[in-house]
mmCIF file of C-alpha atoms in Angstrom:
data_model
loop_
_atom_site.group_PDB
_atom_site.id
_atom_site.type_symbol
_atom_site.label_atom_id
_atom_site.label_comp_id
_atom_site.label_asym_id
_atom_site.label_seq_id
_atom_site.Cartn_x
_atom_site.Cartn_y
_atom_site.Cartn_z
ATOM 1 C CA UNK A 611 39.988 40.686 -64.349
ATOM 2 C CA UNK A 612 37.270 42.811 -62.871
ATOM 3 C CA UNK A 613 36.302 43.310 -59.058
ATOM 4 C CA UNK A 614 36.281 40.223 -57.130
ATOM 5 C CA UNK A 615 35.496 39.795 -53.051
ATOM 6 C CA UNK A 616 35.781 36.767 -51.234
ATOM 7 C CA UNK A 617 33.738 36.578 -47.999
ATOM 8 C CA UNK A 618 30.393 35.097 -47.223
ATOM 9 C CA UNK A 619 27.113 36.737 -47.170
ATOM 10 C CA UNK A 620 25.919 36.870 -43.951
ATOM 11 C CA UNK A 621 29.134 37.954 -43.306
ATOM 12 C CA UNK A 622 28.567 41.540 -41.361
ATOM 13 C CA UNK A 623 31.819 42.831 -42.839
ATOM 14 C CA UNK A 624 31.148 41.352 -46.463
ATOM 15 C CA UNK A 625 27.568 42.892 -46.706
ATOM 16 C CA UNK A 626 28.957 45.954 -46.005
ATOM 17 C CA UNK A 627 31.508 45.973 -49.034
ATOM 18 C CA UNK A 628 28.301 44.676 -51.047
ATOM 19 C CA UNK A 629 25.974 46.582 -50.113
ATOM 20 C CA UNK A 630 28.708 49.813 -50.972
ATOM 21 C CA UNK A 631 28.775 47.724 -54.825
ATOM 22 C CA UNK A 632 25.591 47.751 -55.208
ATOM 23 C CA UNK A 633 25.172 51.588 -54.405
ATOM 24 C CA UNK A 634 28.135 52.662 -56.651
ATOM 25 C CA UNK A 635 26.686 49.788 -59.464
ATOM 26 C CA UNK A 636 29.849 48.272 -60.201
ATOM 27 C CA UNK A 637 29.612 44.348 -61.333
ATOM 28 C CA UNK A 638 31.394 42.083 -59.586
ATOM 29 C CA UNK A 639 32.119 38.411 -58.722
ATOM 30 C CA UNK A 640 31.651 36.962 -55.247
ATOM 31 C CA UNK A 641 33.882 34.237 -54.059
ATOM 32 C CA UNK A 642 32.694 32.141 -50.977
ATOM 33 C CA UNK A 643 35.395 31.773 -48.127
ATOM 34 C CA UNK A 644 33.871 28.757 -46.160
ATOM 35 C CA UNK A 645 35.060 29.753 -42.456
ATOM 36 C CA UNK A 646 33.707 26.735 -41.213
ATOM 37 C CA UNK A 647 37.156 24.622 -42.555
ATOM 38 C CA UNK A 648 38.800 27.727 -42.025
ATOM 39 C CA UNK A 649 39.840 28.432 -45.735
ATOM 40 C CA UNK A 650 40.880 31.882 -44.562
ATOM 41 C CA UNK A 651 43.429 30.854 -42.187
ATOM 42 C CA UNK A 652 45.576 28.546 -45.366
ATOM 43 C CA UNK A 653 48.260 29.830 -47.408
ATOM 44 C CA UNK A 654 45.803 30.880 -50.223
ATOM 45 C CA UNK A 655 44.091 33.028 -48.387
ATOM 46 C CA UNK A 656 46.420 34.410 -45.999
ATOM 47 C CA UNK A 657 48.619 35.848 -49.647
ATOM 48 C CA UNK A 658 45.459 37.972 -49.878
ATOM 49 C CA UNK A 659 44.895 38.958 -46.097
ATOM 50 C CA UNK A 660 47.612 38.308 -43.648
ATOM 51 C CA UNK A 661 45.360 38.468 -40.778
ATOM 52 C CA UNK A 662 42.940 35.969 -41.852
ATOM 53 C CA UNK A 663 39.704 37.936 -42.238
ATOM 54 C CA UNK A 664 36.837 38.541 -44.782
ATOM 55 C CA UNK A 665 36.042 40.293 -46.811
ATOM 56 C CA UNK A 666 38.703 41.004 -49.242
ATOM 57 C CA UNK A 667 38.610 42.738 -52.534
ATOM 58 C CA UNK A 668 40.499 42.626 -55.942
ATOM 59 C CA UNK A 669 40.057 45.151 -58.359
ATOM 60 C CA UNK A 670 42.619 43.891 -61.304
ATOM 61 C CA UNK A 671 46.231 44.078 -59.134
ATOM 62 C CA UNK A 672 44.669 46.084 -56.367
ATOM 63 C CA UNK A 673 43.833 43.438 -53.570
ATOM 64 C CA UNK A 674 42.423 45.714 -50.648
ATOM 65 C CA UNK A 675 41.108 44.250 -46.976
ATOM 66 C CA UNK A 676 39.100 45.701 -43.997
ATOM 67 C CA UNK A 677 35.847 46.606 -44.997
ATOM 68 C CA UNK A 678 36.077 50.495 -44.168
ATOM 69 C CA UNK A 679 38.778 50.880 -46.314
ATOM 70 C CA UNK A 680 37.461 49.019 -49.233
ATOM 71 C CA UNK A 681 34.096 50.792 -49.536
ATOM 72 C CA UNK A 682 35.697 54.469 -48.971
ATOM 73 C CA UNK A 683 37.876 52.644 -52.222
ATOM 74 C CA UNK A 684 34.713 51.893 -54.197
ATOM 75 C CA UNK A 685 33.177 55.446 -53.047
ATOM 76 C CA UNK A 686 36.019 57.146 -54.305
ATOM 77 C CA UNK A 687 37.091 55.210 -57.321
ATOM 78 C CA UNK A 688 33.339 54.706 -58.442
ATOM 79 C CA UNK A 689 32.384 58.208 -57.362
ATOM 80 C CA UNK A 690 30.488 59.156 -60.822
ATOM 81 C CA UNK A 691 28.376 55.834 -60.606
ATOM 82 C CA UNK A 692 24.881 55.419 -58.989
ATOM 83 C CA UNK A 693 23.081 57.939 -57.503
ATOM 84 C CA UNK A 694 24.580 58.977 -54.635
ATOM 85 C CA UNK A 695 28.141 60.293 -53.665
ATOM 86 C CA UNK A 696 28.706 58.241 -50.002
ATOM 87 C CA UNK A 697 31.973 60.643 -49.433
ATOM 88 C CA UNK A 698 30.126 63.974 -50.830
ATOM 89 C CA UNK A 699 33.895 64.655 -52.201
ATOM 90 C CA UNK A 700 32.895 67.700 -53.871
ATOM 91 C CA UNK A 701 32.296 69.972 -50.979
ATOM 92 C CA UNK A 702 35.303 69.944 -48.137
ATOM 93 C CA UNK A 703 33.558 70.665 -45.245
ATOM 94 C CA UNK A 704 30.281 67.923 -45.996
ATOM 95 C CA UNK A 705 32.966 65.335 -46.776
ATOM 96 C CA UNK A 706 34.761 66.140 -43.178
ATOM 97 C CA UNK A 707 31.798 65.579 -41.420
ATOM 98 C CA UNK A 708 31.447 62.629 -43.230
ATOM 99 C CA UNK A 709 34.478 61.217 -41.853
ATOM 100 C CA UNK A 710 33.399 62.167 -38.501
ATOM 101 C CA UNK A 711 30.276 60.243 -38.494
ATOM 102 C CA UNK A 712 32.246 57.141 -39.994
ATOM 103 C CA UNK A 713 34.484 57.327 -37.090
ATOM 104 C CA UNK A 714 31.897 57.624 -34.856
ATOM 105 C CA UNK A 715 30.493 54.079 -35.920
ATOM 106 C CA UNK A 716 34.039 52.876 -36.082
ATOM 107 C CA UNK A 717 35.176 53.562 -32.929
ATOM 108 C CA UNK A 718 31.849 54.356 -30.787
ATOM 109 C CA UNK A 719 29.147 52.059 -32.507
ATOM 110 C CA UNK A 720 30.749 49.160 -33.415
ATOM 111 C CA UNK A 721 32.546 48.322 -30.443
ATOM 112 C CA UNK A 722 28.871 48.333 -28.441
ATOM 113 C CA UNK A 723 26.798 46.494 -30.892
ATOM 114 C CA UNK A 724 29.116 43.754 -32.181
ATOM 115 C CA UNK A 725 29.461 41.970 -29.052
ATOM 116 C CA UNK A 726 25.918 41.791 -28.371
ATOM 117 C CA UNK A 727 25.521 40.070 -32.184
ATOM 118 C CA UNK A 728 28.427 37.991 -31.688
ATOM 119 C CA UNK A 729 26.440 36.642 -28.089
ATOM 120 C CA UNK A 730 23.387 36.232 -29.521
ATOM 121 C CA UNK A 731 24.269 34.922 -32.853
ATOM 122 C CA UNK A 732 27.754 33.608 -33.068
ATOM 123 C CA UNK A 733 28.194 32.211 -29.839
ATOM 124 C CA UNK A 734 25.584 29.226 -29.837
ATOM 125 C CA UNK A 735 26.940 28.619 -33.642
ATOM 126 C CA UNK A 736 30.006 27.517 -31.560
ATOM 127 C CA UNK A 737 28.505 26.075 -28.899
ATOM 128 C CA UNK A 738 28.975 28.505 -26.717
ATOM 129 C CA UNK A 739 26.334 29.768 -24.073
ATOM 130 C CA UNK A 740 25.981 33.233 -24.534
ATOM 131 C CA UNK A 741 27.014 36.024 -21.925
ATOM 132 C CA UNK A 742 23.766 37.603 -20.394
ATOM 133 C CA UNK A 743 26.477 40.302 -18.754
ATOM 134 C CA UNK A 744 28.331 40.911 -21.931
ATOM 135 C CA UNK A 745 24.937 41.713 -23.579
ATOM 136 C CA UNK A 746 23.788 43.614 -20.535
ATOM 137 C CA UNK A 747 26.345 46.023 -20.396
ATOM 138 C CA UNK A 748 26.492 46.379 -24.312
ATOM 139 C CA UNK A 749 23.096 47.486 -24.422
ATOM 140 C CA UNK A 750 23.495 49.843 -21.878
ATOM 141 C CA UNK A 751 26.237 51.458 -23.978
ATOM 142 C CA UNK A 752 24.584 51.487 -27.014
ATOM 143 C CA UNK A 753 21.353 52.562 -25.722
ATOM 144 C CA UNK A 754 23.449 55.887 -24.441
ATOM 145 C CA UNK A 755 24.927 56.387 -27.819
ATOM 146 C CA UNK A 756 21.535 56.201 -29.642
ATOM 147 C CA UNK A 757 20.457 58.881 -27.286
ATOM 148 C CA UNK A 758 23.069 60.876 -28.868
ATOM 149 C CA UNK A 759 22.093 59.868 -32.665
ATOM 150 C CA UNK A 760 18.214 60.461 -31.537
ATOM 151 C CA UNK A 761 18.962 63.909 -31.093
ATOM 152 C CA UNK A 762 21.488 64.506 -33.887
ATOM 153 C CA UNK A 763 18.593 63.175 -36.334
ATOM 154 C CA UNK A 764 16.385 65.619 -35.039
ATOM 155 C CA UNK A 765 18.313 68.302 -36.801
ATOM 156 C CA UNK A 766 19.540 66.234 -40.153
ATOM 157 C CA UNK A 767 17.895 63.282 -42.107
ATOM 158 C CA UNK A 768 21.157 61.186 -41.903
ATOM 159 C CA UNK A 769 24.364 61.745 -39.682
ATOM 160 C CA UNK A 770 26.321 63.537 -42.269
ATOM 161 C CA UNK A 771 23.864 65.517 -43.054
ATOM 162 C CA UNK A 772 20.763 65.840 -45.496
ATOM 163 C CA UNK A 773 22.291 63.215 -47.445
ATOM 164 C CA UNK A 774 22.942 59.262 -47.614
ATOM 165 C CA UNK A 775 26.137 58.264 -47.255
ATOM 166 C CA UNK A 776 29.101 56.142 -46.341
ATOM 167 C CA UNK A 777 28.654 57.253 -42.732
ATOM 168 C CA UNK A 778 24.857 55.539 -42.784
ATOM 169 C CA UNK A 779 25.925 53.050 -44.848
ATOM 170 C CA UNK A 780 28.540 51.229 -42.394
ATOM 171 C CA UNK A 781 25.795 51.048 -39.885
ATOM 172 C CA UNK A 782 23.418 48.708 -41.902
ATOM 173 C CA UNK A 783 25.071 45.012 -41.418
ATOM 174 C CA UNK A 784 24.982 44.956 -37.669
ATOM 175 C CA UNK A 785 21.650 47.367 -37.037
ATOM 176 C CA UNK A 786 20.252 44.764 -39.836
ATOM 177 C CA UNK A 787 21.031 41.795 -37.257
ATOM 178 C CA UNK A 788 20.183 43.814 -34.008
ATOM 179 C CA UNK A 789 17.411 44.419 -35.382
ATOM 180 C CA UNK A 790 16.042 40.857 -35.603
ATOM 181 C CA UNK A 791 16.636 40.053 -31.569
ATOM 182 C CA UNK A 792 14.094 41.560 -28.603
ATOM 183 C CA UNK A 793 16.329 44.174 -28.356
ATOM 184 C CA UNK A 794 15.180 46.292 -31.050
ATOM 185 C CA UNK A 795 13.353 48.555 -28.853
ATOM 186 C CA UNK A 796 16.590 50.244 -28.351
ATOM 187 C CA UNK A 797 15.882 51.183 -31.944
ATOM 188 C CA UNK A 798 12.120 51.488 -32.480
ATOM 189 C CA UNK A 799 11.726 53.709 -29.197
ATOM 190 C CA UNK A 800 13.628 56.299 -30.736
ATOM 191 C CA UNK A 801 11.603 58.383 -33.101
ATOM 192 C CA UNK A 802 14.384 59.899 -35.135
ATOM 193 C CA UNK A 803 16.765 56.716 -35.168
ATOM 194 C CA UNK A 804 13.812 54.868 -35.986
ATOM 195 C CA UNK A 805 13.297 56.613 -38.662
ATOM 196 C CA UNK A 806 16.781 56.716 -39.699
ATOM 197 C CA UNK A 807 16.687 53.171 -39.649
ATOM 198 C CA UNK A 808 13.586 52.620 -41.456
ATOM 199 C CA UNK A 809 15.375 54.493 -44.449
ATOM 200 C CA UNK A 810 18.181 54.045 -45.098
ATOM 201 C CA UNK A 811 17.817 49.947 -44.432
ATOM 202 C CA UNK A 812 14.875 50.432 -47.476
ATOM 203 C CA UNK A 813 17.284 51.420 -49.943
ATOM 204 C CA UNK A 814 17.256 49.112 -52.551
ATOM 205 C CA UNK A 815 21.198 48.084 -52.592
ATOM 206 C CA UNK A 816 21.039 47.037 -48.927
ATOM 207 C CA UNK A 817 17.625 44.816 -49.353
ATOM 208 C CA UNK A 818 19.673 42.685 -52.299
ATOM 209 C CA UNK A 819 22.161 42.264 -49.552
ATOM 210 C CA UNK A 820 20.006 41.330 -46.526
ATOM 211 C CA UNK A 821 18.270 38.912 -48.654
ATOM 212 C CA UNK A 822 20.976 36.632 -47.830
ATOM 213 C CA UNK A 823 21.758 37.666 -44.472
ATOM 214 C CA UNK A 824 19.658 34.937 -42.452
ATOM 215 C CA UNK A 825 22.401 33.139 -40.116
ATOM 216 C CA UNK A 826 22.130 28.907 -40.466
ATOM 217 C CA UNK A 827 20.473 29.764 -44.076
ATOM 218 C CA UNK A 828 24.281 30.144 -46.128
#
């Protein structure tokens, strides 16, 4: 049956599971989940992913949701593919620190960017008028915690460490998106995070995904 993920390729969550495919080279099929008649909120769907959200993956009976948890899957199960090892598995301590860094995007990144990109993206999709004060105090937040990863990539090329992995990788979708509004500064006025970003959104497995993450395009 092969690997299989439904979602949609502007799809923040989705690019990140195919962007973690692409590293790890493992083939797969993508099946588009058009939102916009809410085919992930039928019966079909919902057998896959109770909670109604994209991306999921099947990997022959394996059917796996939440994005985090599906690309530390492909990381692990596809470990000896591509170039890289996004977990560093073989060494105890580098993979701990991995984990760190992912929950540091999980729990400390993510909640500060995503709003802004769901105000200044998702909201006039829906009609809505986006809120300046939602953005406001969003960038505020984030521009604290880049502070924090301007000085920890002074010491290290990537979070983990010297090395690429899944703890840079989670961060590409929404930087990707962020990076596209006037508040990029946030980004290009930090040297080190600039530089970060400059890198690791070069590698080759994220640009075949960001090719197709223009929102109104898909």
């Amino acid at each position: 049956m092969g690997v299989k993920v439904y979602g949609l390729p502007i799809s923040t969550c989705t690019a990140t599971v195919l962007t973690c495919l692409h590293e790890k080279e493992v083939e797969f099929e993508l099946l588009l989940v058009d939102l916009f008649v809410a085919e992930h909120k039928q019966p079909p769907f919902l057998s896959k992913n109770p909670f109604g959200q994209i991306p999921v993956l099947e990997d022959d009976d394996l059917t796996l949701f939440e994005s985090r948890a599906i690309s530390s899957y492909i990381a692990e199960k596809y470990k000896d593919n591509g170039t890289t090892d996004l977990l560093r598995q073989g060494d105890l301590k580098e993979a701990a620190i991995v984990k760190v860094w992912m929950e540091v995007e999980a729990h400390q990144y993510n909640p500060a960017i995503q709003p802004i990109i769901y105000q200044y993206f998702v909201a006039p999709i829906q009609g809505k008028t986006p809120d300046q004060t939602i953005i406001d105090d969003n960038l505020d937040k984030l521009g604290k915690l880049l502070d924090i990863y301007d000085e920890k990539l002074r010491s290290t090329k990537y979070l983990a460490g010297d090395y690429y992995t899944l703890a840079d990788l989670h961060h590409l979708p929404y930087t990707h998106y962020f990076m596209t509004t006037p508040f990029a500064t946030l980004i290009d006025s930090r040297p080190n995070v600039k530089a970060w970003w400059e890198d690791i959104s070069s590698r080759p497995a994220f640009k075949k995904v960001s090719e197709n993450m223009k929102y109104g395009e898909n």
